[in-house]
XYZ file of N, CA and C in Angstrom:
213
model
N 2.695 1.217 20.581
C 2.046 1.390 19.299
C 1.344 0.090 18.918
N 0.243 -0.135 18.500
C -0.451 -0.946 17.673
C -0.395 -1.871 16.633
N -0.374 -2.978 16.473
C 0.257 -3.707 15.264
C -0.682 -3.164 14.229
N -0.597 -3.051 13.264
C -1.597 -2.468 11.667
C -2.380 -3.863 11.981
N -3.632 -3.699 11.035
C -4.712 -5.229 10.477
C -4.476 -5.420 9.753
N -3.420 -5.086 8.968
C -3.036 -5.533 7.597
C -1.413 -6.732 7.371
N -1.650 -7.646 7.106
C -0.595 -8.311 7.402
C -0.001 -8.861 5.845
N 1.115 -9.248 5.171
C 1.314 -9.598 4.022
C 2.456 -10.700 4.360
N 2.647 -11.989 3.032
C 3.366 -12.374 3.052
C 4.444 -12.233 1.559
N 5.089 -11.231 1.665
C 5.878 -10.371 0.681
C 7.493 -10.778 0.867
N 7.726 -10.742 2.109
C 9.042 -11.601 1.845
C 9.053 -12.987 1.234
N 8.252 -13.505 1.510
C 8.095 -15.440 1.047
C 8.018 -14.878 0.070
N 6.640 -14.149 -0.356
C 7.031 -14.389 -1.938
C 8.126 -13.790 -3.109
N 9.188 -12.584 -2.460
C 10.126 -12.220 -2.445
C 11.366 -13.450 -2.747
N 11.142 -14.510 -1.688
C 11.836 -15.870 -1.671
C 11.385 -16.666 -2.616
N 10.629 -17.211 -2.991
C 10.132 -17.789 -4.250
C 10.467 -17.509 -5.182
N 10.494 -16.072 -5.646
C 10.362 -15.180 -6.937
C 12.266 -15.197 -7.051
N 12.911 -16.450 -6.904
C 14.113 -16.119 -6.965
C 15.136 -15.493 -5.952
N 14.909 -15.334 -5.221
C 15.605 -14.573 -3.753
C 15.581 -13.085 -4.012
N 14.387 -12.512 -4.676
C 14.224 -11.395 -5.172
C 14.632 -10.312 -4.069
N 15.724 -9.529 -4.307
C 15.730 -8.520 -2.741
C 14.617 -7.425 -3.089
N 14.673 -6.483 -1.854
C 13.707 -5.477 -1.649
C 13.874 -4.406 -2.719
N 15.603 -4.146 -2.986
C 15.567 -3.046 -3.945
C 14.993 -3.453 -5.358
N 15.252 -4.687 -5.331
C 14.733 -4.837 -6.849
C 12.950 -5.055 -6.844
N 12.040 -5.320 -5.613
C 11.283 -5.319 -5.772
C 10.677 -3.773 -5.719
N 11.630 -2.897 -5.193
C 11.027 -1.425 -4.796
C 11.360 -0.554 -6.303
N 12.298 -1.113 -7.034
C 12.699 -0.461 -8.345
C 11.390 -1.444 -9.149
N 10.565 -2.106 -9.097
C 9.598 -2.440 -10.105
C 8.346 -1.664 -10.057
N 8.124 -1.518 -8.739
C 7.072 -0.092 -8.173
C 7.065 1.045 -7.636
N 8.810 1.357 -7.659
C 8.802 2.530 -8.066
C 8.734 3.774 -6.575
N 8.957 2.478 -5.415
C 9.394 3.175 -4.377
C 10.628 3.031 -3.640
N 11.286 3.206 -2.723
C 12.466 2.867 -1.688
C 12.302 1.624 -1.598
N 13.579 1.230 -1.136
C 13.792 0.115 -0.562
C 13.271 -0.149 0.906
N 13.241 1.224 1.645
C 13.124 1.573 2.879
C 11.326 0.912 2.929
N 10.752 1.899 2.205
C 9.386 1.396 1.867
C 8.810 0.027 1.737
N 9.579 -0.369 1.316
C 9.196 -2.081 1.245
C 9.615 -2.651 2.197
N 10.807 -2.897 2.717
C 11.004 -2.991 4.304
C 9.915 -2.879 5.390
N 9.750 -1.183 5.722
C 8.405 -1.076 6.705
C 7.275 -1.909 5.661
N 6.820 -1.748 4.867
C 5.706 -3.045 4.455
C 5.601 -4.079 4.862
N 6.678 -4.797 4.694
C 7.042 -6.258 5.142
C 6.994 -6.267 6.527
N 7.643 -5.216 7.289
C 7.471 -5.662 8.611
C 6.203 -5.120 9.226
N 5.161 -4.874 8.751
C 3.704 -4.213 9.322
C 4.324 -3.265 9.751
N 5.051 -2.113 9.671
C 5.193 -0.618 10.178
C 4.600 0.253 9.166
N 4.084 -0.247 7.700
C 3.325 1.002 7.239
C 2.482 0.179 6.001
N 1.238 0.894 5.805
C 0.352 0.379 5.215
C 0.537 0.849 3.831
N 0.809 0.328 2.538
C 0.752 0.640 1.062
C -0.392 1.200 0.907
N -0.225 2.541 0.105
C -1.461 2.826 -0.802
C -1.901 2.075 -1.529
N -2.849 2.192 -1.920
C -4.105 1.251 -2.664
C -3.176 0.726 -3.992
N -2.597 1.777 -4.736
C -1.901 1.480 -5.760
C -0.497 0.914 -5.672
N 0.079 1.128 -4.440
C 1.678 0.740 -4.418
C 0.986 -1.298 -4.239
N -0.038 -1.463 -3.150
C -0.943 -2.645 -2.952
C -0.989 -3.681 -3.967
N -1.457 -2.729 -4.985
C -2.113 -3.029 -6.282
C -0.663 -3.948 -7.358
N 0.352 -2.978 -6.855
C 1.388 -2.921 -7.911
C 2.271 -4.140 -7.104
N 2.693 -4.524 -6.126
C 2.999 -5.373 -5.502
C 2.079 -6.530 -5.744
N 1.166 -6.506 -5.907
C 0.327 -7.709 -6.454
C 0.979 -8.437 -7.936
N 0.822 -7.439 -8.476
C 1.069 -7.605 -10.231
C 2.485 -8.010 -10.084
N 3.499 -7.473 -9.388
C 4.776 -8.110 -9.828
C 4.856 -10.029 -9.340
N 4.051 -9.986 -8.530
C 4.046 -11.011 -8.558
C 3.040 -12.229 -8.932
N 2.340 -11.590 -9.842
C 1.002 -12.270 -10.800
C 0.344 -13.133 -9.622
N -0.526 -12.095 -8.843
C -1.022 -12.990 -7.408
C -2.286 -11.649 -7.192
N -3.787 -12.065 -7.001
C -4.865 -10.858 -6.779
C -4.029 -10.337 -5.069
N -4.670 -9.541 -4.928
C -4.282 -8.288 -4.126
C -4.460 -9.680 -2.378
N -5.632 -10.400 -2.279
C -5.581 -10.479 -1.362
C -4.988 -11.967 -0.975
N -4.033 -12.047 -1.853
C -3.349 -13.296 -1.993
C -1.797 -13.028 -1.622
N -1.817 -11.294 -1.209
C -0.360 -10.632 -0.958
C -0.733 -9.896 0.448
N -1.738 -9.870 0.904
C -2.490 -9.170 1.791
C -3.438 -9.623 2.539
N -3.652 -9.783 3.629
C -4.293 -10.076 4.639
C -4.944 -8.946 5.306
N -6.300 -8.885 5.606
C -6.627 -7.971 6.731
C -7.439 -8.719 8.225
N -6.611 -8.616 9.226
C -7.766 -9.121 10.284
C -8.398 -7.853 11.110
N -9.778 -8.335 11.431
C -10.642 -7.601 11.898
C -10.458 -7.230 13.366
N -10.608 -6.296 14.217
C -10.104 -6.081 15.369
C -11.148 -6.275 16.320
């Protein structure tokens, strides 16, 4: 399988934000824990809005949580 082009650094800032775990970041937007997991590890790409909302919890624009490289 393919690595995604989308790469994030969501655990660090997970680590920063207090040793914030996944459930508490997945209970602020409102998905699984599971969900944020595959995020973090590039196994699945956020909708535009889950993207969006992971941005905001951590008062950071979208591509300051998100990376895309070109293939």
């Amino acid at each position: 399988m393919s690595e995604l082009p989308i790469s994030n650094c969501i655990r660090e800032l997970r680590a920063a934000h207090n040793d914030m775990t996944q459930l508490e970041l997945a209970r602020q937007i409102n998905v699984t824990r599971q969900t944020v997991n595959a995020i973090e590890l590039g196994k699945y790409s956020p909708s535009l809005e889950v993207a969006f909302r992971i941005a905001t919890v951590f008062g950071l624009p979208l591509e300051d949580v998100f990376q895309y490289q070109r293939g």
